[in-house]
């Protein structure tokens, strides 16, 4: 018994499912990029030294 190639209708359904999967992953990936890019840093200002900055103007 030989395997028949998929019909046009099945190809359309499979492509639709694949496209839906890609469209579901893209927003998640974009949100992850935004969250990682928005990760902030904490700078410490201390007039006695031992910090990132010694004055607010320097920061």
PDB file of C-alpha atoms in Angstrom:
ATOM      1  CA  UNK A   1       0.000   0.000   0.000  1.00  0.00           C
ATOM      2  CA  UNK A   2       1.459   3.339  -1.024  1.00  0.00           C
ATOM      3  CA  UNK A   3       0.903   6.502   0.895  1.00  0.00           C
ATOM      4  CA  UNK A   4      -1.129   9.165  -0.874  1.00  0.00           C
ATOM      5  CA  UNK A   5       0.114  12.752  -0.880  1.00  0.00           C
ATOM      6  CA  UNK A   6      -1.966  15.138   1.245  1.00  0.00           C
ATOM      7  CA  UNK A   7      -4.857  16.775  -0.494  1.00  0.00           C
ATOM      8  CA  UNK A   8      -5.083  20.511  -0.982  1.00  0.00           C
ATOM      9  CA  UNK A   9      -7.634  20.852   1.807  1.00  0.00           C
ATOM     10  CA  UNK A  10      -5.388  19.061   4.298  1.00  0.00           C
ATOM     11  CA  UNK A  11      -2.451  21.265   3.280  1.00  0.00           C
ATOM     12  CA  UNK A  12      -4.555  24.361   3.917  1.00  0.00           C
ATOM     13  CA  UNK A  13      -5.567  23.088   7.363  1.00  0.00           C
ATOM     14  CA  UNK A  14      -1.982  22.187   8.273  1.00  0.00           C
ATOM     15  CA  UNK A  15      -0.690  25.570   7.114  1.00  0.00           C
ATOM     16  CA  UNK A  16      -3.429  27.316   9.121  1.00  0.00           C
ATOM     17  CA  UNK A  17      -2.472  25.390  12.260  1.00  0.00           C
ATOM     18  CA  UNK A  18       1.200  26.179  11.698  1.00  0.00           C
ATOM     19  CA  UNK A  19       0.441  29.873  11.176  1.00  0.00           C
ATOM     20  CA  UNK A  20      -1.671  29.973  14.334  1.00  0.00           C
ATOM     21  CA  UNK A  21       1.208  28.452  16.288  1.00  0.00           C
ATOM     22  CA  UNK A  22       3.646  31.036  14.974  1.00  0.00           C
ATOM     23  CA  UNK A  23       1.208  33.847  15.733  1.00  0.00           C
ATOM     24  CA  UNK A  24       0.797  32.524  19.277  1.00  0.00           C
ATOM     25  CA  UNK A  25       4.556  32.451  19.906  1.00  0.00           C
ATOM     26  CA  UNK A  26       5.427  35.869  18.443  1.00  0.00           C
ATOM     27  CA  UNK A  27       3.680  38.032  21.083  1.00  0.00           C
ATOM     28  CA  UNK A  28       5.246  35.990  23.872  1.00  0.00           C
ATOM     29  CA  UNK A  29       8.702  36.415  22.351  1.00  0.00           C
ATOM     30  CA  UNK A  30       8.148  40.147  21.836  1.00  0.00           C
ATOM     31  CA  UNK A  31       6.990  40.572  25.439  1.00  0.00           C
ATOM     32  CA  UNK A  32      10.047  38.707  26.675  1.00  0.00           C
ATOM     33  CA  UNK A  33      12.349  40.993  24.686  1.00  0.00           C
ATOM     34  CA  UNK A  34      10.623  44.080  26.104  1.00  0.00           C
ATOM     35  CA  UNK A  35      10.838  42.787  29.680  1.00  0.00           C
ATOM     36  CA  UNK A  36      14.513  41.909  29.362  1.00  0.00           C
ATOM     37  CA  UNK A  37      15.328  45.265  27.764  1.00  0.00           C
ATOM     38  CA  UNK A  38      13.477  47.136  30.514  1.00  0.00           C
ATOM     39  CA  UNK A  39      15.398  45.485  33.347  1.00  0.00           C
ATOM     40  CA  UNK A  40      16.764  48.363  35.396  1.00  0.00           C
ATOM     41  CA  UNK A  41      19.799  48.868  37.557  1.00  0.00           C
ATOM     42  CA  UNK A  42      20.073  50.245  41.076  1.00  0.00           C
ATOM     43  CA  UNK A  43      22.586  53.030  41.590  1.00  0.00           C
ATOM     44  CA  UNK A  44      23.647  53.934  45.097  1.00  0.00           C
ATOM     45  CA  UNK A  45      24.506  57.527  46.059  1.00  0.00           C
ATOM     46  CA  UNK A  46      26.487  57.977  49.274  1.00  0.00           C
ATOM     47  CA  UNK A  47      28.436  61.078  50.227  1.00  0.00           C
ATOM     48  CA  UNK A  48      30.874  59.045  52.325  1.00  0.00           C
ATOM     49  CA  UNK A  49      32.096  56.997  49.362  1.00  0.00           C
ATOM     50  CA  UNK A  50      31.855  53.287  48.713  1.00  0.00           C
ATOM     51  CA  UNK A  51      28.873  53.760  46.402  1.00  0.00           C
ATOM     52  CA  UNK A  52      28.300  54.206  42.686  1.00  0.00           C
ATOM     53  CA  UNK A  53      28.126  58.007  43.061  1.00  0.00           C
ATOM     54  CA  UNK A  54      28.981  60.486  45.805  1.00  0.00           C
ATOM     55  CA  UNK A  55      26.391  63.119  44.824  1.00  0.00           C
ATOM     56  CA  UNK A  56      23.016  63.328  43.116  1.00  0.00           C
ATOM     57  CA  UNK A  57      24.491  65.637  40.476  1.00  0.00           C
ATOM     58  CA  UNK A  58      27.100  63.037  39.607  1.00  0.00           C
ATOM     59  CA  UNK A  59      24.481  60.376  39.251  1.00  0.00           C
TER      60      UNK A  59
END
